[in-house]
C-alpha positions as a printed Julia matrix, in Angstrom:
540×3 Matrix{Float64}:
 -53.83  248.47  300.26
 -55.66  250.7   297.75
 -53.78  249.07  294.96
 -55.07  245.64  296.06
 -58.58  246.93  296.23
 -58.67  248.43  292.72
 -59.06  245.08  290.9
 -61.87  244.17  293.25
 -63.64  247.41  292.65
 -63.37  247.08  288.95
 -64.77  243.56  289.15
 -67.62  244.67  291.32
 -68.54  247.6   289.05
 -68.2   245.37  285.89
 -70.28  242.55  287.48
 -73.09  245.0   288.56
 -73.3   246.52  285.2
 -73.49  243.18  283.47
 -76.13  241.71  285.96
 -78.12  244.9   285.56
 -78.29  244.5   281.85
 -79.19  240.75  281.95
 -81.79  240.83  284.7
 -83.08  244.32  284.75
 -83.16  245.0   281.07
 -80.91  247.53  279.27
 -81.79  247.74  275.64
 -78.75  245.75  274.65
 -79.59  244.88  271.05
 -77.94  242.7   268.55
 -79.31  241.9   265.21
 -79.25  238.11  264.16
 -77.54  238.07  260.9
 -79.83  240.54  259.19
 -83.14  238.92  260.18
 -85.86  241.33  259.41
 -87.53  241.81  262.76
 -84.09  241.89  264.58
 -84.47  239.63  267.62
 -82.56  241.24  270.49
 -80.21  239.46  272.81
 -82.32  241.01  275.66
 -85.48  239.19  274.22
 -83.57  235.86  273.84
 -82.46  236.11  277.45
 -85.83  236.85  278.7
 -87.31  233.79  276.96
 -84.45  231.61  278.15
 -85.02  232.9   281.59
 -88.85  232.47  281.61
 -88.81  228.82  280.0
 -85.63  227.39  281.53
 -84.0   229.2   284.44
 -87.16  230.29  286.43
 -88.71  226.83  286.44
 -85.4   225.14  287.32
 -84.84  227.72  290.19
 -88.36  227.19  291.35
 -87.76  223.48  291.56
 -84.44  224.07  293.44
 -86.28  226.38  295.94
 -88.92  223.82  296.55
 -86.39  221.09  297.36
 -84.72  223.57  299.75
 -88.02  224.28  301.46
 -88.52  220.51  302.03
 -85.01  220.23  303.44
 -85.7   223.41  305.7
 -88.83  221.63  307.14
 -86.89  218.37  307.73
 -84.1   220.25  309.5
 -86.55  222.27  311.56
 -88.64  219.25  312.62
 -85.41  217.45  313.72
 -84.05  220.32  315.78
 -87.48  220.75  317.33
 -87.63  217.17  318.23
 -84.23  217.28  319.81
 -85.07  220.36  321.92
 -88.31  218.88  323.02
 -86.48  215.88  324.37
 -84.19  218.24  326.24
 -87.03  220.18  327.71
 -88.47  216.73  328.81
 -85.25  216.0   330.51
 -85.33  219.36  332.34
 -89.06  219.34  333.43
 -88.97  215.77  334.71
 -85.39  215.65  335.94
 -84.49  212.64  333.83
 -80.92  212.69  334.6
 -78.89  209.34  334.03
 -78.6   208.81  337.76
 -82.37  208.52  337.87
 -82.85  206.36  334.75
 -79.89  203.97  335.4
 -78.59  202.45  338.64
 -75.86  204.36  340.16
 -74.12  203.87  343.49
 -70.89  205.42  344.66
 -67.81  203.18  344.87
 -67.12  201.7   348.29
 -64.58  199.42  349.83
 -65.56  195.88  350.41
 -63.69  194.52  353.46
 -64.51  190.92  352.74
 -62.87  191.06  349.25
 -59.92  193.07  350.5
 -58.76  196.55  349.73
 -59.84  197.75  346.37
 -60.83  194.41  344.98
 -64.27  195.65  344.27
 -62.68  198.43  341.89
 -62.39  197.31  338.37
 -59.26  197.6   336.37
 -59.22  200.85  334.21
 -57.06  201.51  331.22
 -56.48  205.27  330.41
 -55.27  205.94  326.85
 -53.75  209.34  325.88
 -52.83  209.56  322.25
 -50.29  212.26  321.27
 -48.62  213.81  318.27
 -45.91  216.47  318.89
 -47.97  217.89  321.71
 -45.2   219.97  323.28
 -47.66  222.59  324.82
 -50.17  220.29  326.41
 -48.49  216.84  327.19
 -47.72  217.84  330.87
 -51.37  219.03  331.45
 -53.04  215.86  330.01
 -50.64  213.42  331.62
 -50.75  215.19  334.9
 -54.6   215.24  334.89
 -54.77  211.55  334.17
 -52.34  210.63  336.95
 -54.33  212.59  339.41
 -57.49  210.55  338.82
 -58.99  209.45  342.26
 -58.76  205.59  341.75
 -56.73  202.96  343.48
 -53.2   202.94  341.98
 -53.16  199.24  341.66
 -56.37  199.3   339.63
 -55.41  202.07  337.17
 -53.14  201.7   334.13
 -52.27  204.8   332.07
 -51.01  204.49  328.58
 -49.32  207.36  326.72
 -49.49  206.54  322.92
 -46.84  208.9   321.53
 -46.71  209.2   317.72
 -44.53  212.26  317.9
 -42.02  212.76  315.13
 -39.9   215.37  316.99
 -37.07  213.67  318.99
 -37.02  216.55  321.49
 -40.74  216.31  322.29
 -40.49  212.48  322.4
 -37.79  212.8   325.2
 -39.91  215.27  327.17
 -42.9   213.09  327.09
 -40.77  210.1   328.13
 -39.33  211.96  331.0
 -42.86  213.24  332.18
 -44.06  209.48  332.22
 -40.93  208.45  334.18
 -41.57  211.33  336.69
 -45.11  209.96  337.41
 -43.91  206.38  337.45
 -41.44  207.31  340.27
 -44.59  208.32  342.18
 -45.99  204.74  342.11
 -48.38  205.57  339.13
 -48.61  202.75  336.73
 -47.96  204.57  333.46
 -46.63  203.1   330.19
 -45.02  205.14  327.47
 -45.77  203.46  324.18
 -44.39  204.06  320.64
 -44.7   202.45  317.32
 -42.44  202.63  314.24
 -45.12  204.24  311.94
 -48.19  206.33  311.96
 -50.45  204.01  309.97
 -54.08  204.82  310.65
 -53.17  207.94  312.66
 -55.09  208.13  315.88
 -57.04  204.84  315.28
 -53.76  203.05  314.56
 -52.21  204.37  317.79
 -55.32  203.24  319.78
 -55.2   199.72  318.19
 -51.52  199.41  318.74
 -52.11  200.35  322.46
 -54.84  197.54  322.87
 -52.36  194.77  321.77
 -50.33  194.89  325.0
 -50.64  192.04  327.5
 -51.55  194.16  330.42
 -54.65  195.48  328.64
 -56.15  192.17  328.89
 -56.48  192.64  332.65
 -58.65  195.84  332.22
 -62.36  195.92  332.21
 -62.93  199.62  331.09
 -61.11  202.04  328.77
 -61.03  205.85  329.3
 -59.74  207.92  326.48
 -58.52  211.56  326.67
 -57.01  213.56  323.82
 -53.83  215.41  324.56
 -55.6   218.67  325.44
 -58.23  217.14  327.71
 -57.95  217.47  331.48
 -60.41  215.32  333.52
 -61.38  216.32  337.0
 -59.98  214.01  339.81
 -63.41  212.48  340.51
 -64.13  211.73  336.73
 -63.8   207.94  337.12
 -65.65  207.85  340.47
 -68.66  209.48  338.76
 -68.62  207.6   335.5
 -67.45  204.0   336.3
 -70.58  203.16  338.55
 -72.94  203.44  335.48
 -70.84  200.66  333.77
 -70.55  198.55  336.93
 -74.26  198.48  337.86
 -75.73  198.44  334.36
 -74.35  195.62  332.3
 -76.17  196.85  329.07
 -74.2   200.0   328.97
 -71.14  200.12  326.68
 -70.23  203.79  326.85
 -70.33  206.83  329.26
 -69.61  210.17  327.58
 -68.93  213.38  329.41
 -69.37  216.78  328.02
 -66.45  219.26  327.18
 -65.74  222.48  328.87
 -63.52  224.98  327.0
 -60.64  226.55  328.82
 -59.95  229.12  326.02
 -63.54  229.98  324.97
 -62.84  233.74  325.81
 -59.66  233.89  323.65
 -61.31  235.41  320.48
 -64.59  235.77  318.79
 -64.0   232.51  316.84
 -63.62  230.56  319.93
 -66.66  231.97  321.5
 -68.61  230.88  318.33
 -67.25  227.42  318.48
 -68.31  227.17  322.08
 -71.86  228.04  320.99
 -71.8   225.48  318.36
 -70.38  222.69  320.5
 -72.56  223.49  323.54
 -75.66  223.07  321.38
 -74.24  219.72  320.04
 -73.94  218.39  323.59
 -77.21  219.86  324.77
 -79.31  218.77  321.98
 -77.77  215.94  319.94
 -75.95  214.06  322.73
 -78.52  214.55  325.51
 -81.5   213.68  323.14
 -79.81  210.79  321.73
 -78.92  209.33  325.12
 -82.34  209.98  326.56
 -84.45  208.83  323.68
 -82.44  206.21  321.97
 -79.47  205.24  324.31
 -77.29  206.06  321.33
 -75.27  208.85  320.06
 -71.91  209.42  318.42
 -68.74  208.9   320.57
 -66.83  212.15  320.67
 -63.48  210.51  320.44
 -62.48  211.66  323.93
 -63.67  212.21  327.47
 -65.5   208.87  327.39
 -65.23  205.48  329.12
 -65.83  202.24  326.97
 -66.7   198.64  328.29
 -63.72  196.77  326.64
 -65.96  193.68  326.23
 -68.42  195.79  324.04
 -65.51  197.09  321.98
 -64.13  193.64  321.33
 -67.48  192.32  320.38
 -67.85  194.98  317.68
 -64.4   194.43  316.33
 -62.43  197.18  318.09
 -60.83  200.2   316.56
 -60.74  200.5   312.67
 -58.79  203.05  310.69
 -60.98  203.0   307.53
 -62.17  206.57  308.17
 -60.91  209.67  310.01
 -63.71  209.23  312.57
 -62.68  206.02  314.26
 -64.68  207.15  317.3
 -68.05  207.32  315.48
 -67.17  204.18  313.56
 -66.8   202.31  316.81
 -69.95  203.85  318.23
 -72.22  202.83  315.45
 -70.87  199.24  315.38
 -71.29  198.86  319.07
 -74.69  200.53  318.89
 -75.81  198.06  316.29
 -75.06  195.29  318.65
 -77.84  196.78  320.9
 -75.53  198.11  323.54
 -76.59  201.34  325.37
 -74.78  204.63  325.63
 -75.11  207.19  328.42
 -74.29  210.89  328.26
 -73.74  212.83  331.5
 -74.38  216.49  330.9
 -73.02  217.72  334.26
 -69.78  215.7   334.11
 -67.36  218.07  332.34
 -63.8   217.71  331.06
 -61.65  220.65  330.3
 -60.37  220.95  326.74
 -59.03  223.52  324.27
 -60.73  224.94  321.13
 -58.65  225.71  318.0
 -57.93  229.46  317.94
 -56.46  229.71  314.55
 -58.78  229.76  311.5
 -56.56  227.36  309.4
 -56.47  224.89  312.18
 -60.26  225.14  312.69
 -60.88  224.55  309.0
 -58.75  221.37  309.0
 -60.67  220.18  312.0
 -64.12  220.94  310.37
 -62.94  219.14  307.27
 -62.26  216.12  309.16
 -65.5   216.29  311.19
 -67.67  216.63  308.13
 -65.8   214.33  305.69
 -65.28  211.41  308.14
 -69.03  211.0   309.0
 -70.08  211.12  305.3
 -67.45  208.59  304.3
 -68.59  206.37  307.26
 -72.19  206.7   306.04
 -71.19  205.5   302.61
 -69.37  202.46  304.02
 -71.94  201.45  306.78
 -75.37  202.01  305.24
 -75.82  198.56  303.84
 -74.51  197.02  307.03
 -77.01  199.06  309.03
 -79.9   197.92  306.81
 -78.95  194.2   307.01
 -78.41  194.3   310.81
 -80.54  191.82  312.73
 -79.7   192.89  316.32
 -81.65  196.06  316.51
 -85.22  197.17  315.7
 -86.2   198.78  312.39
 -86.8   202.01  314.22
 -83.31  202.09  315.63
 -81.94  201.45  312.07
 -84.15  204.18  310.73
 -82.97  206.63  313.38
 -79.24  205.85  312.68
 -79.57  206.13  309.01
 -81.86  209.1   308.67
 -81.44  211.29  311.82
 -77.96  210.5   312.87
 -76.28  210.34  309.47
 -78.33  211.6   306.63
 -79.89  214.66  308.25
 -77.44  215.77  310.89
 -74.16  214.76  309.11
 -74.96  215.49  305.47
 -78.13  217.4   304.6
 -77.68  220.13  307.37
 -74.28  221.19  305.87
 -75.35  221.18  302.33
 -78.74  222.94  303.13
 -77.15  225.69  305.34
 -74.57  226.66  302.61
 -76.68  226.13  299.43
 -79.77  227.8   300.65
 -78.49  230.8   302.71
 -75.33  231.49  300.71
 -76.35  230.52  297.08
 -80.11  230.34  296.61
 -81.09  233.49  298.68
 -78.52  235.76  297.12
 -79.32  234.48  293.61
 -82.99  235.03  294.18
 -82.62  238.81  293.94
 -82.1   238.38  290.16
 -85.32  236.36  289.83
 -88.15  238.18  291.43
 -90.58  235.77  289.69
 -89.63  233.17  292.24
 -91.17  233.86  295.63
 -89.31  232.4   298.65
 -91.76  232.12  301.61
 -91.06  234.16  304.63
 -91.41  231.25  307.06
 -88.28  229.67  305.45
 -86.14  232.83  305.57
 -87.19  234.4   308.9
 -89.42  232.42  311.06
 -87.86  228.89  311.12
 -84.23  230.23  311.05
 -85.16  232.47  314.01
 -86.63  229.66  315.99
 -83.65  227.33  315.21
 -81.29  230.13  316.3
 -83.19  230.52  319.6
 -82.77  226.81  320.12
 -78.99  227.2   319.51
 -78.48  230.16  321.77
 -80.22  228.46  324.77
 -77.15  226.24  325.2
 -74.87  229.27  325.65
 -76.99  232.07  327.16
 -73.87  234.17  328.06
 -73.33  234.63  324.28
 -76.77  235.69  323.23
 -75.49  239.14  322.09
 -73.16  237.31  319.6
 -76.02  235.5   317.78
 -75.64  237.46  314.52
 -72.08  236.87  314.29
 -72.54  233.23  315.06
 -75.16  232.74  312.34
 -73.02  234.37  309.64
 -69.77  232.49  310.7
 -71.75  229.04  310.74
 -72.81  229.93  307.2
 -69.29  230.56  306.16
 -68.06  227.26  307.74
 -71.01  225.57  306.0
 -69.09  225.91  302.83
 -66.17  224.03  304.08
 -68.36  221.33  305.65
 -70.27  220.88  302.53
 -67.12  220.41  300.56
 -65.9   217.95  303.12
 -69.14  216.1   303.03
 -68.99  215.51  299.28
 -65.35  214.42  299.48
 -66.45  211.86  302.1
 -69.54  210.62  300.14
 -67.64  210.31  296.82
 -64.2   209.42  298.48
 -62.36  212.28  297.03
 -58.62  212.99  297.13
 -58.59  214.36  300.81
 -61.04  211.72  302.2
 -58.33  210.27  304.53
 -56.53  213.61  305.3
 -55.66  213.85  308.96
 -54.13  217.22  310.19
 -53.66  217.14  313.94
 -55.41  220.25  315.47
 -52.73  222.56  316.88
 -52.96  223.07  320.64
 -51.35  225.9   322.67
 -51.91  224.99  326.22
 -50.33  227.15  328.85
 -48.42  229.03  326.06
 -51.7   230.3   324.71
 -51.33  234.01  325.87
 -47.71  234.33  324.55
 -48.39  232.73  321.3
 -51.27  234.99  320.52
 -49.0   237.9   320.09
 -47.46  236.63  316.89
 -49.01  236.48  313.43
 -47.46  234.26  310.93
 -46.87  235.56  307.27
 -48.27  238.44  305.44
 -51.67  239.12  304.09
 -51.23  236.97  300.93
 -50.48  233.96  303.04
 -53.71  234.47  305.1
 -55.98  234.96  302.05
 -58.5   232.1   301.55
 -59.61  232.33  297.97
 -62.81  230.49  298.25
 -64.19  232.82  300.93
 -63.09  235.8   298.91
 -64.93  234.59  295.77
 -68.04  233.73  297.66
 -67.98  237.12  299.44
 -67.59  239.04  296.16
 -70.66  237.07  294.64
 -72.88  237.84  297.57
 -71.8   241.51  297.59
 -72.82  241.81  294.0
 -76.11  240.26  294.75
 -76.52  242.66  297.76
 -75.72  245.72  295.66
 -78.18  244.62  292.95
 -80.84  244.16  295.46
 -80.21  247.43  296.91
 -80.43  249.09  293.55
 -83.31  247.28  292.0
 -84.97  245.11  294.59
 -88.18  245.97  296.66
 -87.3   243.94  299.76
 -84.66  244.28  302.51
 -82.69  241.12  301.69
 -79.8   243.21  300.93
 -79.25  243.92  304.67
 -78.59  240.23  305.3
 -76.51  239.88  302.05
 -74.22  242.76  303.0
 -73.59  241.16  306.4
 -73.04  237.69  304.98
 -70.67  239.04  302.31
 -68.76  240.87  304.87
 -68.43  237.62  306.89
 -67.1   235.73  303.93
 -64.61  238.57  302.94
 -63.28  238.94  306.53
 -62.72  235.19  306.7
 -61.29  235.35  303.21
 -58.51  237.81  304.11
 -57.66  235.87  307.3
 -58.85  238.13  309.97
 -60.59  235.47  311.96
 -59.25  233.79  315.09
 -55.85  234.73  316.53
């Protein structure tokens, strides 16, 4: 281990010496081909710094301050809407018509129950297929009004056979369940969902419920969600929130829980309350099939087919409802590599969809200008693009670099007050984890680097724009699988995090040696977060 650290220590010492010479002065002189007064390199650097670098840095800081205000206003707005919901008890049941399902004796048994299709897309889900199929088959709904469709894209023959046998087991219990396969994986999940909708029995169904392979709805899920669609013909989607069965597995899953809880509490709930629109989460939701068909159904042009469908349906002036107290059990990725792949897809896909749909949104004639502005500015531009770029660039690049440019003053409100308030907003969604707030902020900054990269790939349609890596799920084997680590330290090293950590560490050391503020306290912690992530000691 000491041998591995020696190159890093040498790089650190050399970098600090060079930075000290450049920014702090050091009498490094060099005559310019015998010119009489002997202009020093240090003097040239100071002139370049004052005439070019400092003005440019000030401009970049000003842009970041504007973005900081935009993000702060948006988060404050969403939380005010959530506060309004709490204070005035504006639950969906009070806003929309909702009545429990009842038998109609005149129509006959179950005839007033609509036909519901449940889709479960799968890909080599050995650990969780029994959980998801079993949960879907236990849904409380008349068996003759419920059709379950297992869309299996597995490539492992053994897993295919296990899933087929599981479907046959439930079919023997008078459950209408179909095991569906296709001869390719074109379009990934979107392609599987499109293929599933082509079967003749689907035409008899009114509503479509979707559950990913690790999702386990409670038996009363349909009874609580379907009435919104039955009694409110303007509603196209009912979305439930996620509850995480493995949130306590490790520190990384705890921090994921905090981030996603805030997403549901603020983004989903405020969008549902104020605009009757939000992005479909791809699972744990029920669609009105007529609304889907009107919007053109599933499309595989991006890796966020769920958001694509939601935006197209929303632009037809359909309404969406988010039910905060209707929870569906799910699993968080507990391995850092799996989490990185997931975050790439979740950041690259929306950015690519924004690129493809902006013109369509602008030219749309079905919705008001305010709705179009909300979708373009708040939903896409601010939440899916700017927030990632700003978080990484400001907190991990601009602030560390500012220690070398004391001429540029970054106001305290942008570095302490606004971030503190935003952090309080975030922690409200998961009060049990308030003591992890510092780790959460540092980890979110680390992940912002990957999200920023994914966002740019999506915007400019880079090489990995359509990359789809299925998130690994462990299911009931979680506890035993956590005992093993794959590969040595070199296989776990993430070079980008290591390089970023070393740079911030150099900035922290410089600020500690020559600065007159306490920014180095934050920089040391942030550098540590990058380096720990860089050597793979994150997750299980």
